[in-house]
Coordinates of C-alpha atoms in Angstrom, one line a residue:
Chain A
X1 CA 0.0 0.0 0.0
X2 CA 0.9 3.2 -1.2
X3 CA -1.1 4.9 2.0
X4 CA -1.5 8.5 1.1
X5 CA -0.2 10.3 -1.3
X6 CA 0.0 13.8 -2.3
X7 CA 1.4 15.6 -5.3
X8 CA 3.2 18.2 -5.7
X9 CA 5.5 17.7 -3.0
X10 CA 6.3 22.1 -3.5
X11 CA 4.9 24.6 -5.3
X12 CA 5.6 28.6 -6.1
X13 CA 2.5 30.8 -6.9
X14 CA 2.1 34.1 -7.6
X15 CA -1.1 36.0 -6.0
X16 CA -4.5 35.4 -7.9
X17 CA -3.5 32.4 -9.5
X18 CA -5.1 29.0 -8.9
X19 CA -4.0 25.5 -8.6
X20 CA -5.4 22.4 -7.4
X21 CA -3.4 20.5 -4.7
X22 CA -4.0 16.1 -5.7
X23 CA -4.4 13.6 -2.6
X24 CA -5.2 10.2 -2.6
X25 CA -5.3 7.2 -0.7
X26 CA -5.3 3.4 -1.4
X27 CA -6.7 2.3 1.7
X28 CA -10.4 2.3 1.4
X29 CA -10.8 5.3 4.4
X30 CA -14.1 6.3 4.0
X31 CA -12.9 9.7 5.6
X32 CA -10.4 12.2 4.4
X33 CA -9.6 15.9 5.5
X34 CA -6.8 18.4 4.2
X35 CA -4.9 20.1 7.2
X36 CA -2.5 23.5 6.9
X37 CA 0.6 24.0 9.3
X38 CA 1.9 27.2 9.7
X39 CA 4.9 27.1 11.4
X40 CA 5.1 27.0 15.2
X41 CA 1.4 26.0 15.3
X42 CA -0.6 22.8 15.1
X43 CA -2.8 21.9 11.9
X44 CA -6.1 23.7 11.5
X45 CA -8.8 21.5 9.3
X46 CA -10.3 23.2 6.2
X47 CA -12.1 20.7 4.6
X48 CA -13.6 17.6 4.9
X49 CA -15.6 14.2 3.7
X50 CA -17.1 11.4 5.2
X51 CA -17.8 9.7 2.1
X52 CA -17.9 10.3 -2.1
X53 CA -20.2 13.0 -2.7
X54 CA -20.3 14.4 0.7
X55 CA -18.2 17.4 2.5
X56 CA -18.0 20.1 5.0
X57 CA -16.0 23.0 5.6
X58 CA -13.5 22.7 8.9
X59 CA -12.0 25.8 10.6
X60 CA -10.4 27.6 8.0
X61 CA -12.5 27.1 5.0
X62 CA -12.2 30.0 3.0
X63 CA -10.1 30.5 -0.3
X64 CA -10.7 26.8 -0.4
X65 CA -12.9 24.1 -2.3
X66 CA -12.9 20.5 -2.4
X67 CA -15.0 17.7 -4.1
X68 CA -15.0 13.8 -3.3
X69 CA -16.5 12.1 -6.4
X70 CA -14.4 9.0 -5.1
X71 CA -13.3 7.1 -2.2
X72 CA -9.5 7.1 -3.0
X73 CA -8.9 11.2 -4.1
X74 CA -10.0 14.1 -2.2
X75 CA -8.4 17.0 -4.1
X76 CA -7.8 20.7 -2.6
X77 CA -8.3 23.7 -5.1
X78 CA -7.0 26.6 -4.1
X79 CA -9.3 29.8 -6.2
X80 CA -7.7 32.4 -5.7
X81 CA -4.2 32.3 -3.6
X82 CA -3.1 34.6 -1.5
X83 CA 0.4 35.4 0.3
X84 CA -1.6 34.0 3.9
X85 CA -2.1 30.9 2.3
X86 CA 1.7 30.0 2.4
X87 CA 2.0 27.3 4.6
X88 CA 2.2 23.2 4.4
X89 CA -0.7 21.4 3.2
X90 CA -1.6 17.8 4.5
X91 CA -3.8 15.1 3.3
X92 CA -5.4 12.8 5.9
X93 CA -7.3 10.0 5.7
X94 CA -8.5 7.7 8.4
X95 CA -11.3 4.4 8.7
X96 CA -14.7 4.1 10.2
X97 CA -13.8 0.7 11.8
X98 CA -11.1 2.2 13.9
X99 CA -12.2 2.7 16.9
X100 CA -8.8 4.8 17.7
X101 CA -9.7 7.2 15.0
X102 CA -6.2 7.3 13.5
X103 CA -5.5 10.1 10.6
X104 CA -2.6 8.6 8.3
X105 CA -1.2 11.5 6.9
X106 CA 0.7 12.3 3.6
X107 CA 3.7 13.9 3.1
X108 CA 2.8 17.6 2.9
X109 CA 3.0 20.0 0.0
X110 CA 4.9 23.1 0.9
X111 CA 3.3 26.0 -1.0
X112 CA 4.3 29.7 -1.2
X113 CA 2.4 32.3 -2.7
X114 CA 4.5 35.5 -4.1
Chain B
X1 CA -13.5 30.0 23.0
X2 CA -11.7 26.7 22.2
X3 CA -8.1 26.3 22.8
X4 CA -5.7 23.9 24.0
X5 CA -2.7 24.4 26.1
X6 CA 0.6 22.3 26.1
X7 CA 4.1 23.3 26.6
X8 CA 5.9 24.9 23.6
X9 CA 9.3 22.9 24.6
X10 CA 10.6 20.4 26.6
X11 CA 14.2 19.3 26.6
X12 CA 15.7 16.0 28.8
X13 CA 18.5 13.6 28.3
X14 CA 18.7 10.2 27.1
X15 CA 17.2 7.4 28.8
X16 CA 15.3 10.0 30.9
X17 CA 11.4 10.1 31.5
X18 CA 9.6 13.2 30.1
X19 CA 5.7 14.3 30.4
X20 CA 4.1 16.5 27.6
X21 CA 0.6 18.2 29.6
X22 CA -2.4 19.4 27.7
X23 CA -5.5 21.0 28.9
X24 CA -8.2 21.7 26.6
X25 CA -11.4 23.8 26.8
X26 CA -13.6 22.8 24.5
X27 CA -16.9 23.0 23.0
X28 CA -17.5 19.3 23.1
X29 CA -15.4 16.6 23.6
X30 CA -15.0 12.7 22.2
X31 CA -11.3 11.8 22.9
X32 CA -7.6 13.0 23.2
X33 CA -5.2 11.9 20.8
X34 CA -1.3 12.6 20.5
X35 CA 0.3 12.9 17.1
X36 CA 4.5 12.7 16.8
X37 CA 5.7 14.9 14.0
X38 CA 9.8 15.0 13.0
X39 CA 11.3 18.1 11.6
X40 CA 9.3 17.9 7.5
X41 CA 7.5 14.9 8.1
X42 CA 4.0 14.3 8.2
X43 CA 2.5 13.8 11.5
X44 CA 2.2 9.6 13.0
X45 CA -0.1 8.9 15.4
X46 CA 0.3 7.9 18.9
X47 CA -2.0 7.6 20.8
X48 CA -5.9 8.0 22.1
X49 CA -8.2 8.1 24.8
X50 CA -11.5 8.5 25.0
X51 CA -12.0 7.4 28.3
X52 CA -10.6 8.1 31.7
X53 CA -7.3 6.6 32.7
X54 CA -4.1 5.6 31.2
X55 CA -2.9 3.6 27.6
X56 CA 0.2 2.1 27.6
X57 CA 1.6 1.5 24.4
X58 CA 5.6 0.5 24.7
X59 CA 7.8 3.3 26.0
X60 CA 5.1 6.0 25.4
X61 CA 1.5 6.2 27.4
X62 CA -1.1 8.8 27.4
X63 CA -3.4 10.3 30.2
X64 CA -6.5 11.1 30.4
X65 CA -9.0 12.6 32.6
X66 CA -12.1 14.2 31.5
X67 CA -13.2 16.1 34.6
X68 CA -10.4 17.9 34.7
X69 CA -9.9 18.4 31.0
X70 CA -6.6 17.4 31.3
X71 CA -4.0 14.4 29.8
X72 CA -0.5 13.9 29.1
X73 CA 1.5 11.8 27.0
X74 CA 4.4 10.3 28.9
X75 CA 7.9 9.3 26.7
X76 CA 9.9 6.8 28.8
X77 CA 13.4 5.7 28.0
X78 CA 14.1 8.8 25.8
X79 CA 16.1 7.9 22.6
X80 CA 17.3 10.5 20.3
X81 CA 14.9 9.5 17.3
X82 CA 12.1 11.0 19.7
X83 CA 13.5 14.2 19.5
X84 CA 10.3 15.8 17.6
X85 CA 7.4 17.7 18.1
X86 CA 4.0 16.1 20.1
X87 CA 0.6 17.5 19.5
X88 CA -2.4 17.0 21.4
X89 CA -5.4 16.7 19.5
X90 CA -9.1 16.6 20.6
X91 CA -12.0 15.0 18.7
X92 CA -14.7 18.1 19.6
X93 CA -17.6 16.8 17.8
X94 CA -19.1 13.0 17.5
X95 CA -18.3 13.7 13.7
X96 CA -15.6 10.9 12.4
X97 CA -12.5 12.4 12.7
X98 CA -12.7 16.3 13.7
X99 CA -9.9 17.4 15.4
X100 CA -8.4 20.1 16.8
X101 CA -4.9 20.5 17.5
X102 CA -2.7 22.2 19.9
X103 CA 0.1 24.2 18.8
X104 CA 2.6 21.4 19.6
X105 CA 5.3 20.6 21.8
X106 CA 9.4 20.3 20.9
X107 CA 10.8 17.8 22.6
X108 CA 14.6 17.9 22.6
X109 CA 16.4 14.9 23.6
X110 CA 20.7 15.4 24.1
X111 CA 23.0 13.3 24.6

């Protein structure tokens, strides 16, 4: 298993462009949620899904929108970007049958807007 | 509002015992969980409690105690590999996997 994947691993953009950040998992996790780190803090959720078809906004929604049309990719697009959304993005996926509620997390993309 | 508190850095030697608190106030609350993250990596998880009382799992366990809105993780036998940062996280709704997370804690392990 693959677990989680994310692509691309960094990216440069300049203000009001857009770009779509790819994550997928091959673990048949019916949930997955995309996390941003900026540094010195902990990750704040902006999105997430319990399911193809379905999702919800987390904490820090805005700038962002998602779509789950299956169970495997959960992609982040990011409309317009702006420099505050510089930070490190994370994929996270986790399985309604554990009872310990365990995220796996991918690797990150490190994105800075100019 | 809803915030949780843990220390921002903790340094001990090897082979040493350390304890990483967090207190939480929160609007609701289904479970603790700890989360190790190394310098660029993606964050592993550790640990959770949903009830009261403690989890062993190896050299690290993890505290909880819901009246007083208050656990710790405990790292026994430190070894340099755990030099990283610890995050409490706490499940604040009874939706599957909604987390908030504290700001982290550095742990620094020397020689």
């Amino acid at each position: 298993n693959a677990g989680v994947t994310q692509t691309p691993k960094f990216q440069v953009l300049k203000t009001g462009q857009s770009m779509t950040l790819q994550c997928a998992q091959d673990m048949n996790h019916e949930y997955m949620s995309w996390y941003r780190q900026d540094p010195g803090m902990g990750l704040r959720l902006i999105h997430y899904s319990v399911g193809a078809g379905i999702t919800d906004q987390g904490e820090v929604p805005n700038g962002y929108n998602v779509s789950r049309s299956t169970t495997e990719d959960f992609p982040l697009r990011l409309l317009s970007a702006a420099p505050s959304q510089t930070s490190v993005y994370f994929c996270a996926s986790s399985s309604f049958r554990d009872r310990n509620h365990e995220q796996y997390f991918g690797p990150g993309t490190r994105l800075t807007v100019t | 509002g809803q915030s949780l508190e843990q220390p921002s850095e903790v340094t001990a030697v090897e082979g040493a015992i350390v304890q990483i608190n967090c207190t939480y106030q929160t609007s609701g609350f289904y479970g603790l969980s700890w989360y190790q993250q190394h310098d660029g990596g993606a964050p592993t998880f550790l640990s959770y409690n949903a009830l009261d009382g403690l989890e062993e799992t190896g050299r690290f366990s993890s505290f909880l105690s819901r009246s007083d809105s208050y656990g710790y993780l405990l790292l026994q036998e430190l070894q340099m590999k755990d030099s990283a940062s610890y995050f409490c996280a706490v499940r604040v709704t009874d939706s599957w996997g909604k987390l908030q997370f504290g700001a982290g804690t550095q742990v620094v392990v020397t020689p």
